[in-house]
PDB file of C-alpha atoms in Angstrom:
ATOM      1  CA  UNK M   1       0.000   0.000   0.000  1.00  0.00           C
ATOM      2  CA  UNK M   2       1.111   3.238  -0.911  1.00  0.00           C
ATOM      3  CA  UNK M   3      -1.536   5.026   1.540  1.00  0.00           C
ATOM      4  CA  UNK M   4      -1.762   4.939   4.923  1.00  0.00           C
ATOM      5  CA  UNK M   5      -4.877   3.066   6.234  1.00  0.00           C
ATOM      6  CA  UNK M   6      -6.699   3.750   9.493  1.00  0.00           C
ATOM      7  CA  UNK M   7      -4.557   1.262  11.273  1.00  0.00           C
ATOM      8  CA  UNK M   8      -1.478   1.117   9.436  1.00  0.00           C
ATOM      9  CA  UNK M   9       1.116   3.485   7.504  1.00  0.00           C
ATOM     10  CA  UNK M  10       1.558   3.162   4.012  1.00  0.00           C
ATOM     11  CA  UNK M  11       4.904   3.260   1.750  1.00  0.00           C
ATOM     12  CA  UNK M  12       5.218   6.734   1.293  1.00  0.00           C
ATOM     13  CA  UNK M  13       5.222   7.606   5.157  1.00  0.00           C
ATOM     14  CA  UNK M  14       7.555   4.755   5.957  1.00  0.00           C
ATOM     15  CA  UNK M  15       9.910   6.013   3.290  1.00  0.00           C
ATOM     16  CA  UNK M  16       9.441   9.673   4.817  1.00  0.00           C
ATOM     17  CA  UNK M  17      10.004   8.459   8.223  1.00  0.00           C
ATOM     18  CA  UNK M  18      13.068   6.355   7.649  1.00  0.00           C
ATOM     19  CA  UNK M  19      14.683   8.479   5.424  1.00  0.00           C
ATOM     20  CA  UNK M  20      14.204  11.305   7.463  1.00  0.00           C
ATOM     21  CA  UNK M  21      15.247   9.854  10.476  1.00  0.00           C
ATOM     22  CA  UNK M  22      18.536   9.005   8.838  1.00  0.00           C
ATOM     23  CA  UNK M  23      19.212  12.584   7.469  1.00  0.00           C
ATOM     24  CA  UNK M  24      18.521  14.295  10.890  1.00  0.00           C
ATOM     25  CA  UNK M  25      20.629  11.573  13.142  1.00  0.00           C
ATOM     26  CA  UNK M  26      23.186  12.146  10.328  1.00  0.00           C
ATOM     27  CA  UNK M  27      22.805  15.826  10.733  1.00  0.00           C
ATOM     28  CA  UNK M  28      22.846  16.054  14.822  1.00  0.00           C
ATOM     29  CA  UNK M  29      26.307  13.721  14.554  1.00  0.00           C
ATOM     30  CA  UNK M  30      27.859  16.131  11.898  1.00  0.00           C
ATOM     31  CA  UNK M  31      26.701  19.087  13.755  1.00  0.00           C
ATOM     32  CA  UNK M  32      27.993  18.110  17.014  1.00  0.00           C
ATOM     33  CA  UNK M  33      31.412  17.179  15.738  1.00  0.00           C
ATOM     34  CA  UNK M  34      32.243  19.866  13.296  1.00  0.00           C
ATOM     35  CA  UNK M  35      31.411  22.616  16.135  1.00  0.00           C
ATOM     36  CA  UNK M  36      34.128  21.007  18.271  1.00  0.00           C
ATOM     37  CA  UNK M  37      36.645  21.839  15.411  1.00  0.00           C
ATOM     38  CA  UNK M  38      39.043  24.626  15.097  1.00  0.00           C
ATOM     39  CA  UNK M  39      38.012  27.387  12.370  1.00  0.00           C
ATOM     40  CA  UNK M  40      41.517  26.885  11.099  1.00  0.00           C
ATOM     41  CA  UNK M  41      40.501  23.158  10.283  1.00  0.00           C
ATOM     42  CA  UNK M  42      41.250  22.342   6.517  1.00  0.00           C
ATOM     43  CA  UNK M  43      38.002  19.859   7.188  1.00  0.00           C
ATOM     44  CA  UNK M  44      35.953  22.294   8.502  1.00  0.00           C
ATOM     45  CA  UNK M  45      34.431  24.698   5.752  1.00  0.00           C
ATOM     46  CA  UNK M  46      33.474  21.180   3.804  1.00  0.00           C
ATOM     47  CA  UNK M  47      31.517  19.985   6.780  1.00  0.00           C
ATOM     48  CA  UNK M  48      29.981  23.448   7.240  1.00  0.00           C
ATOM     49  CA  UNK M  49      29.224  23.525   3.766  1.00  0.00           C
ATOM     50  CA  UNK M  50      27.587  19.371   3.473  1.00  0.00           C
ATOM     51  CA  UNK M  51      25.343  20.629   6.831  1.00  0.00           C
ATOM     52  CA  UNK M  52      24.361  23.087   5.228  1.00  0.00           C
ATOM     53  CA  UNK M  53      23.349  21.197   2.332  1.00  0.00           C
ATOM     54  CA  UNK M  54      21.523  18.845   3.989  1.00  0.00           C
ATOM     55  CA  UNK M  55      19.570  20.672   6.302  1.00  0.00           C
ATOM     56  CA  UNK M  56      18.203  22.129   2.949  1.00  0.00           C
ATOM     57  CA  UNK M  57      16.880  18.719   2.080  1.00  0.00           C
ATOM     58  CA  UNK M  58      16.099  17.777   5.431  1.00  0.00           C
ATOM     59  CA  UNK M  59      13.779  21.232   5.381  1.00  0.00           C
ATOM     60  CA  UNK M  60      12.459  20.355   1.676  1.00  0.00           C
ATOM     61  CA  UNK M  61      11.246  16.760   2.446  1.00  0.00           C
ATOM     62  CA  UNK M  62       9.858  18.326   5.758  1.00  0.00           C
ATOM     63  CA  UNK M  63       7.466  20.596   3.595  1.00  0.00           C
ATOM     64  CA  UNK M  64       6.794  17.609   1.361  1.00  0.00           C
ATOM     65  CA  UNK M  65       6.074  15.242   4.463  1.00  0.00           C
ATOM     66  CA  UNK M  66       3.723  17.683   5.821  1.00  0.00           C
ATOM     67  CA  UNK M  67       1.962  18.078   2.958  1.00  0.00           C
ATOM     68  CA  UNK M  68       1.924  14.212   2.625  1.00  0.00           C
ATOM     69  CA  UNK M  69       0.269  14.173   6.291  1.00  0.00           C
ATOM     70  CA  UNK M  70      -2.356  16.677   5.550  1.00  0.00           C
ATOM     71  CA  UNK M  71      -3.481  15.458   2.168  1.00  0.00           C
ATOM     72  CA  UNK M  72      -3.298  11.440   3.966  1.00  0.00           C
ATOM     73  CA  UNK M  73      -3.515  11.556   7.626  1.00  0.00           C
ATOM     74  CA  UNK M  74      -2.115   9.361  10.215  1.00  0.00           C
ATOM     75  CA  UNK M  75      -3.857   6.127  11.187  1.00  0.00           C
ATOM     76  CA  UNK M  76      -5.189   5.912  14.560  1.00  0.00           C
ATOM     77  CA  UNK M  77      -3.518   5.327  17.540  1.00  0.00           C
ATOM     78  CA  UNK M  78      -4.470   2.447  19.727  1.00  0.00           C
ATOM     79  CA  UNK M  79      -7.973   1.668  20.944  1.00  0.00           C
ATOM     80  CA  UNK M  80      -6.300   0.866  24.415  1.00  0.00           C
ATOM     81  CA  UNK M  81      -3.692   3.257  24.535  1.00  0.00           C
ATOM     82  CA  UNK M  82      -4.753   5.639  27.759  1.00  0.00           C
ATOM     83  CA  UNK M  83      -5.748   9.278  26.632  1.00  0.00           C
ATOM     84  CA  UNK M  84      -2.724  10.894  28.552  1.00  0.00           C
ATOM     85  CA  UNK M  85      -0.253   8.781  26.623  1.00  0.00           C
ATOM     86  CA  UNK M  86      -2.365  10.076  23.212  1.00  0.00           C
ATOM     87  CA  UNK M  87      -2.163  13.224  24.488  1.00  0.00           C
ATOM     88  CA  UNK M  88       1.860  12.716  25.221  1.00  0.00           C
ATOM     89  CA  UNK M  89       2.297  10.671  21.712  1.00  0.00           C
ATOM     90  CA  UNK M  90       0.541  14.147  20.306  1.00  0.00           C
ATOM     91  CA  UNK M  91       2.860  16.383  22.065  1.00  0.00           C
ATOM     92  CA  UNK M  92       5.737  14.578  20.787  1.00  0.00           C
ATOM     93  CA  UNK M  93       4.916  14.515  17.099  1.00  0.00           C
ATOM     94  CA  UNK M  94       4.015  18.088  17.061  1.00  0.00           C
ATOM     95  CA  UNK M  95       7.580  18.457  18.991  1.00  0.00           C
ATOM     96  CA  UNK M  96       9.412  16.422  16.232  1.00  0.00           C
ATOM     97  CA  UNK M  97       8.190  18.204  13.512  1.00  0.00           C
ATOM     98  CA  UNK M  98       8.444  22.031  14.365  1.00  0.00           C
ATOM     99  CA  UNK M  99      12.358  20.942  15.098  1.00  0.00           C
ATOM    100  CA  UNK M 100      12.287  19.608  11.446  1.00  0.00           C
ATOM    101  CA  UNK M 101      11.057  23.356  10.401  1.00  0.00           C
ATOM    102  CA  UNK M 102      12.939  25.295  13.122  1.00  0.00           C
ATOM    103  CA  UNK M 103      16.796  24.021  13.002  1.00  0.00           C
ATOM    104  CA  UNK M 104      17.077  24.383   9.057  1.00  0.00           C
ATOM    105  CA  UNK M 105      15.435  27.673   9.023  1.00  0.00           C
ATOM    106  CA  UNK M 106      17.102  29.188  12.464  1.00  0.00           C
ATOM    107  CA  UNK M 107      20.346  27.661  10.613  1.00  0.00           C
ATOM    108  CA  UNK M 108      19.782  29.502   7.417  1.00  0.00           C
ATOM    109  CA  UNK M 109      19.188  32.605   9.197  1.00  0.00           C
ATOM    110  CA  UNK M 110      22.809  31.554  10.670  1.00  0.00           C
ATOM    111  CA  UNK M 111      24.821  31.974   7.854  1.00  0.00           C
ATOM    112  CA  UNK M 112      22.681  34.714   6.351  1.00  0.00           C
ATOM    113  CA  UNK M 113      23.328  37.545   9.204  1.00  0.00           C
ATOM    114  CA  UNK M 114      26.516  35.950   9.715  1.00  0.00           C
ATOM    115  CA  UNK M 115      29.238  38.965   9.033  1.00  0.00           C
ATOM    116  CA  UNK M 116      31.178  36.667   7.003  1.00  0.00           C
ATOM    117  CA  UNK M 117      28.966  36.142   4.117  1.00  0.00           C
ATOM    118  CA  UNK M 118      30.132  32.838   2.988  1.00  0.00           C
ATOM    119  CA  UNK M 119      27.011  31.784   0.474  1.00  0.00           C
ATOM    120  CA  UNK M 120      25.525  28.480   0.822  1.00  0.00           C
ATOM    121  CA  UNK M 121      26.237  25.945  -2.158  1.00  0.00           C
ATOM    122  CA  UNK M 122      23.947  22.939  -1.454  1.00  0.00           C
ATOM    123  CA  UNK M 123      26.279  19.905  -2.623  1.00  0.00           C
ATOM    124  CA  UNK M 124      28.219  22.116  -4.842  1.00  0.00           C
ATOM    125  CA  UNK M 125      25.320  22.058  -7.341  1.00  0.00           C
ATOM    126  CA  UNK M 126      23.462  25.832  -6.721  1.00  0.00           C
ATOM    127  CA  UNK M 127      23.993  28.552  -4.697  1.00  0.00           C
ATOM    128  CA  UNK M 128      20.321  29.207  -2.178  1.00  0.00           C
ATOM    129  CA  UNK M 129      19.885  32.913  -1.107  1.00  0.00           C
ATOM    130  CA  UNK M 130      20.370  34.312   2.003  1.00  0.00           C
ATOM    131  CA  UNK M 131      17.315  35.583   4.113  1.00  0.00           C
ATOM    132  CA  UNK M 132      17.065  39.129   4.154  1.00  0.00           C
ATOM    133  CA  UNK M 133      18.274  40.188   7.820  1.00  0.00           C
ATOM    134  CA  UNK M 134      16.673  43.509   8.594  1.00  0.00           C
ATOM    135  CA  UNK M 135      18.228  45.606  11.762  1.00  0.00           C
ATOM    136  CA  UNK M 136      20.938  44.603  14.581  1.00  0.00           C
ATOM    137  CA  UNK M 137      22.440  41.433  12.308  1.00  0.00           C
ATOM    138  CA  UNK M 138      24.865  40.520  15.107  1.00  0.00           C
ATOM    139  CA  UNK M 139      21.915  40.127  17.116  1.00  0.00           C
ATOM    140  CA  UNK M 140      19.435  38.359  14.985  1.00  0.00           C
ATOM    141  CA  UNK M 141      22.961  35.806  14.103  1.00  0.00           C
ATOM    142  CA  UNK M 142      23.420  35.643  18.055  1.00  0.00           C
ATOM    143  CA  UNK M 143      19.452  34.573  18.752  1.00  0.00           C
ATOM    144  CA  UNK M 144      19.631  32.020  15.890  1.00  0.00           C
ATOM    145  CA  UNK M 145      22.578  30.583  16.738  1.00  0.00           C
ATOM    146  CA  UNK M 146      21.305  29.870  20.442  1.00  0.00           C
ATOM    147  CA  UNK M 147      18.125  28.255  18.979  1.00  0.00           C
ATOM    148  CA  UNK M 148      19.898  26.171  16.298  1.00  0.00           C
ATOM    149  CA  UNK M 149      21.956  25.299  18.857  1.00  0.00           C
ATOM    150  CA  UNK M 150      19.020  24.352  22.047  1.00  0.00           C
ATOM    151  CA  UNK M 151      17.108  23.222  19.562  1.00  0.00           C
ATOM    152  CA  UNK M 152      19.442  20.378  18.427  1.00  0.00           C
ATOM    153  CA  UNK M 153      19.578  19.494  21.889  1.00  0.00           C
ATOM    154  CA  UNK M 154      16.357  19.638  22.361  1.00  0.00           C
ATOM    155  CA  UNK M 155      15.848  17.477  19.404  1.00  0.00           C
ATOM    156  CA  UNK M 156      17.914  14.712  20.877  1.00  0.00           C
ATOM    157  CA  UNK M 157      15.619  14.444  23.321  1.00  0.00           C
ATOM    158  CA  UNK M 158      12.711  14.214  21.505  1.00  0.00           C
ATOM    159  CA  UNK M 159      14.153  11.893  19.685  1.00  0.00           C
ATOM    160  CA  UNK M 160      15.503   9.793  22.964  1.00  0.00           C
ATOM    161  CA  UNK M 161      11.524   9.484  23.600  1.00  0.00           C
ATOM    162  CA  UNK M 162       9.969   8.723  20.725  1.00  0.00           C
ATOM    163  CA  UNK M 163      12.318   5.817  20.376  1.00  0.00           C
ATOM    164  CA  UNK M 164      11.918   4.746  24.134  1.00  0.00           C
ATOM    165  CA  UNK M 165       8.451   5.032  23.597  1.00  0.00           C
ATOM    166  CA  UNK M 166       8.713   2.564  20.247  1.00  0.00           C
ATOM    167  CA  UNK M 167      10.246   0.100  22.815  1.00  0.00           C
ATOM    168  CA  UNK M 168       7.732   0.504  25.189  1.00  0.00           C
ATOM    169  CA  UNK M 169       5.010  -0.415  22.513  1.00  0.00           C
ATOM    170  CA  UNK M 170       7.034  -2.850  21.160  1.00  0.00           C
ATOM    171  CA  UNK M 171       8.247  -5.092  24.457  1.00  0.00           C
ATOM    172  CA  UNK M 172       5.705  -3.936  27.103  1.00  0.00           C
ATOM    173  CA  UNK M 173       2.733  -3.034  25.461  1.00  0.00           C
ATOM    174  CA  UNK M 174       3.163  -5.675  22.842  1.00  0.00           C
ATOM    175  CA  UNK M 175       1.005  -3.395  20.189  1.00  0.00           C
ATOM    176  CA  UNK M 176       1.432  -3.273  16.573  1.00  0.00           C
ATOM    177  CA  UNK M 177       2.268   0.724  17.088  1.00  0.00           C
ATOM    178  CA  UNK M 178       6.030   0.211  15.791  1.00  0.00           C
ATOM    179  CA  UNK M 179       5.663  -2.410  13.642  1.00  0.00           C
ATOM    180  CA  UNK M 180       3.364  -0.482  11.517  1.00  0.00           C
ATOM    181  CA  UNK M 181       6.239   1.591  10.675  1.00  0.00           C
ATOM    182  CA  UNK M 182       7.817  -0.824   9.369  1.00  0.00           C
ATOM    183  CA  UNK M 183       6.161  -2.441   6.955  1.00  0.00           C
ATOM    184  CA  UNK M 184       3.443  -0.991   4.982  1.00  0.00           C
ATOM    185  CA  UNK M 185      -0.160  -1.295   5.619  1.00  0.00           C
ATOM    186  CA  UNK M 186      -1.955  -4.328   3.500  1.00  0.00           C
ATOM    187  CA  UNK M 187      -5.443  -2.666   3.919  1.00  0.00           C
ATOM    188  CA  UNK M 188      -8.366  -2.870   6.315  1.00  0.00           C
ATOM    189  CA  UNK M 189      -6.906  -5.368   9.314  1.00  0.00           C
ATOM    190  CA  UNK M 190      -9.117  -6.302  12.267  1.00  0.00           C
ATOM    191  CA  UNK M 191      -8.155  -4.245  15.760  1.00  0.00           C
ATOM    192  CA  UNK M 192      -8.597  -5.986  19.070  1.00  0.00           C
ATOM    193  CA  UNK M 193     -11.181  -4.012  21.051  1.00  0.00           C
ATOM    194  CA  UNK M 194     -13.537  -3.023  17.884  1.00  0.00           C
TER     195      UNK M 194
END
Protein backbone atom coordinates (compact mmCIF):
# COMPACT_ATOMS: atom_id res chain seq x y z
CA UNK A 1 0.00 0.00 0.00
CA UNK A 2 1.11 3.24 -0.91
CA UNK A 3 -1.54 5.03 1.54
CA UNK A 4 -1.76 4.94 4.92
CA UNK A 5 -4.88 3.07 6.23
CA UNK A 6 -6.70 3.75 9.49
CA UNK A 7 -4.56 1.26 11.27
CA UNK A 8 -1.48 1.12 9.44
CA UNK A 9 1.12 3.49 7.50
CA UNK A 10 1.56 3.16 4.01
CA UNK A 11 4.90 3.26 1.75
CA UNK A 12 5.22 6.73 1.29
CA UNK A 13 5.22 7.61 5.16
CA UNK A 14 7.55 4.75 5.96
CA UNK A 15 9.91 6.01 3.29
CA UNK A 16 9.44 9.67 4.82
CA UNK A 17 10.00 8.46 8.22
CA UNK A 18 13.07 6.36 7.65
CA UNK A 19 14.68 8.48 5.42
CA UNK A 20 14.20 11.31 7.46
CA UNK A 21 15.25 9.85 10.48
CA UNK A 22 18.54 9.00 8.84
CA UNK A 23 19.21 12.58 7.47
CA UNK A 24 18.52 14.30 10.89
CA UNK A 25 20.63 11.57 13.14
CA UNK A 26 23.19 12.15 10.33
CA UNK A 27 22.80 15.83 10.73
CA UNK A 28 22.85 16.05 14.82
CA UNK A 29 26.31 13.72 14.55
CA UNK A 30 27.86 16.13 11.90
CA UNK A 31 26.70 19.09 13.75
CA UNK A 32 27.99 18.11 17.01
CA UNK A 33 31.41 17.18 15.74
CA UNK A 34 32.24 19.87 13.30
CA UNK A 35 31.41 22.62 16.13
CA UNK A 36 34.13 21.01 18.27
CA UNK A 37 36.64 21.84 15.41
CA UNK A 38 39.04 24.63 15.10
CA UNK A 39 38.01 27.39 12.37
CA UNK A 40 41.52 26.89 11.10
CA UNK A 41 40.50 23.16 10.28
CA UNK A 42 41.25 22.34 6.52
CA UNK A 43 38.00 19.86 7.19
CA UNK A 44 35.95 22.29 8.50
CA UNK A 45 34.43 24.70 5.75
CA UNK A 46 33.47 21.18 3.80
CA UNK A 47 31.52 19.98 6.78
CA UNK A 48 29.98 23.45 7.24
CA UNK A 49 29.22 23.52 3.77
CA UNK A 50 27.59 19.37 3.47
CA UNK A 51 25.34 20.63 6.83
CA UNK A 52 24.36 23.09 5.23
CA UNK A 53 23.35 21.20 2.33
CA UNK A 54 21.52 18.85 3.99
CA UNK A 55 19.57 20.67 6.30
CA UNK A 56 18.20 22.13 2.95
CA UNK A 57 16.88 18.72 2.08
CA UNK A 58 16.10 17.78 5.43
CA UNK A 59 13.78 21.23 5.38
CA UNK A 60 12.46 20.36 1.68
CA UNK A 61 11.25 16.76 2.45
CA UNK A 62 9.86 18.33 5.76
CA UNK A 63 7.47 20.60 3.60
CA UNK A 64 6.79 17.61 1.36
CA UNK A 65 6.07 15.24 4.46
CA UNK A 66 3.72 17.68 5.82
CA UNK A 67 1.96 18.08 2.96
CA UNK A 68 1.92 14.21 2.62
CA UNK A 69 0.27 14.17 6.29
CA UNK A 70 -2.36 16.68 5.55
CA UNK A 71 -3.48 15.46 2.17
CA UNK A 72 -3.30 11.44 3.97
CA UNK A 73 -3.52 11.56 7.63
CA UNK A 74 -2.12 9.36 10.22
CA UNK A 75 -3.86 6.13 11.19
CA UNK A 76 -5.19 5.91 14.56
CA UNK A 77 -3.52 5.33 17.54
CA UNK A 78 -4.47 2.45 19.73
CA UNK A 79 -7.97 1.67 20.94
CA UNK A 80 -6.30 0.87 24.41
CA UNK A 81 -3.69 3.26 24.54
CA UNK A 82 -4.75 5.64 27.76
CA UNK A 83 -5.75 9.28 26.63
CA UNK A 84 -2.72 10.89 28.55
CA UNK A 85 -0.25 8.78 26.62
CA UNK A 86 -2.36 10.08 23.21
CA UNK A 87 -2.16 13.22 24.49
CA UNK A 88 1.86 12.72 25.22
CA UNK A 89 2.30 10.67 21.71
CA UNK A 90 0.54 14.15 20.31
CA UNK A 91 2.86 16.38 22.06
CA UNK A 92 5.74 14.58 20.79
CA UNK A 93 4.92 14.52 17.10
CA UNK A 94 4.01 18.09 17.06
CA UNK A 95 7.58 18.46 18.99
CA UNK A 96 9.41 16.42 16.23
CA UNK A 97 8.19 18.20 13.51
CA UNK A 98 8.44 22.03 14.36
CA UNK A 99 12.36 20.94 15.10
CA UNK A 100 12.29 19.61 11.45
CA UNK A 101 11.06 23.36 10.40
CA UNK A 102 12.94 25.30 13.12
CA UNK A 103 16.80 24.02 13.00
CA UNK A 104 17.08 24.38 9.06
CA UNK A 105 15.43 27.67 9.02
CA UNK A 106 17.10 29.19 12.46
CA UNK A 107 20.35 27.66 10.61
CA UNK A 108 19.78 29.50 7.42
CA UNK A 109 19.19 32.60 9.20
CA UNK A 110 22.81 31.55 10.67
CA UNK A 111 24.82 31.97 7.85
CA UNK A 112 22.68 34.71 6.35
CA UNK A 113 23.33 37.54 9.20
CA UNK A 114 26.52 35.95 9.72
CA UNK A 115 29.24 38.96 9.03
CA UNK A 116 31.18 36.67 7.00
CA UNK A 117 28.97 36.14 4.12
CA UNK A 118 30.13 32.84 2.99
CA UNK A 119 27.01 31.78 0.47
CA UNK A 120 25.52 28.48 0.82
CA UNK A 121 26.24 25.95 -2.16
CA UNK A 122 23.95 22.94 -1.45
CA UNK A 123 26.28 19.90 -2.62
CA UNK A 124 28.22 22.12 -4.84
CA UNK A 125 25.32 22.06 -7.34
CA UNK A 126 23.46 25.83 -6.72
CA UNK A 127 23.99 28.55 -4.70
CA UNK A 128 20.32 29.21 -2.18
CA UNK A 129 19.88 32.91 -1.11
CA UNK A 130 20.37 34.31 2.00
CA UNK A 131 17.32 35.58 4.11
CA UNK A 132 17.06 39.13 4.15
CA UNK A 133 18.27 40.19 7.82
CA UNK A 134 16.67 43.51 8.59
CA UNK A 135 18.23 45.61 11.76
CA UNK A 136 20.94 44.60 14.58
CA UNK A 137 22.44 41.43 12.31
CA UNK A 138 24.86 40.52 15.11
CA UNK A 139 21.91 40.13 17.12
CA UNK A 140 19.43 38.36 14.99
CA UNK A 141 22.96 35.81 14.10
CA UNK A 142 23.42 35.64 18.06
CA UNK A 143 19.45 34.57 18.75
CA UNK A 144 19.63 32.02 15.89
CA UNK A 145 22.58 30.58 16.74
CA UNK A 146 21.30 29.87 20.44
CA UNK A 147 18.12 28.26 18.98
CA UNK A 148 19.90 26.17 16.30
CA UNK A 149 21.96 25.30 18.86
CA UNK A 150 19.02 24.35 22.05
CA UNK A 151 17.11 23.22 19.56
CA UNK A 152 19.44 20.38 18.43
CA UNK A 153 19.58 19.49 21.89
CA UNK A 154 16.36 19.64 22.36
CA UNK A 155 15.85 17.48 19.40
CA UNK A 156 17.91 14.71 20.88
CA UNK A 157 15.62 14.44 23.32
CA UNK A 158 12.71 14.21 21.51
CA UNK A 159 14.15 11.89 19.69
CA UNK A 160 15.50 9.79 22.96
CA UNK A 161 11.52 9.48 23.60
CA UNK A 162 9.97 8.72 20.72
CA UNK A 163 12.32 5.82 20.38
CA UNK A 164 11.92 4.75 24.13
CA UNK A 165 8.45 5.03 23.60
CA UNK A 166 8.71 2.56 20.25
CA UNK A 167 10.25 0.10 22.81
CA UNK A 168 7.73 0.50 25.19
CA UNK A 169 5.01 -0.42 22.51
CA UNK A 170 7.03 -2.85 21.16
CA UNK A 171 8.25 -5.09 24.46
CA UNK A 172 5.71 -3.94 27.10
CA UNK A 173 2.73 -3.03 25.46
CA UNK A 174 3.16 -5.67 22.84
CA UNK A 175 1.01 -3.40 20.19
CA UNK A 176 1.43 -3.27 16.57
CA UNK A 177 2.27 0.72 17.09
CA UNK A 178 6.03 0.21 15.79
CA UNK A 179 5.66 -2.41 13.64
CA UNK A 180 3.36 -0.48 11.52
CA UNK A 181 6.24 1.59 10.67
CA UNK A 182 7.82 -0.82 9.37
CA UNK A 183 6.16 -2.44 6.96
CA UNK A 184 3.44 -0.99 4.98
CA UNK A 185 -0.16 -1.29 5.62
CA UNK A 186 -1.96 -4.33 3.50
CA UNK A 187 -5.44 -2.67 3.92
CA UNK A 188 -8.37 -2.87 6.32
CA UNK A 189 -6.91 -5.37 9.31
CA UNK A 190 -9.12 -6.30 12.27
CA UNK A 191 -8.15 -4.25 15.76
CA UNK A 192 -8.60 -5.99 19.07
CA UNK A 193 -11.18 -4.01 21.05
CA UNK A 194 -13.54 -3.02 17.88
Amino acid sequence: MIKNTRHGYGAVAILFHWGMALLILGMLGLGLYMVRLPQSDPDAFALFQLHKSIGFVVLTLAVLRLLWRVVNPSPKLPAEMPVWEKGVAHLGHTGLYAMMFLLPLSGWLVVSASPWGIPTIVFNLFEVPHLPVPGDKAGTEALASAVHEYGAYFLILLIAGHVAAAFKHHFIARDETLKRMVRPSRGAQTVPGE
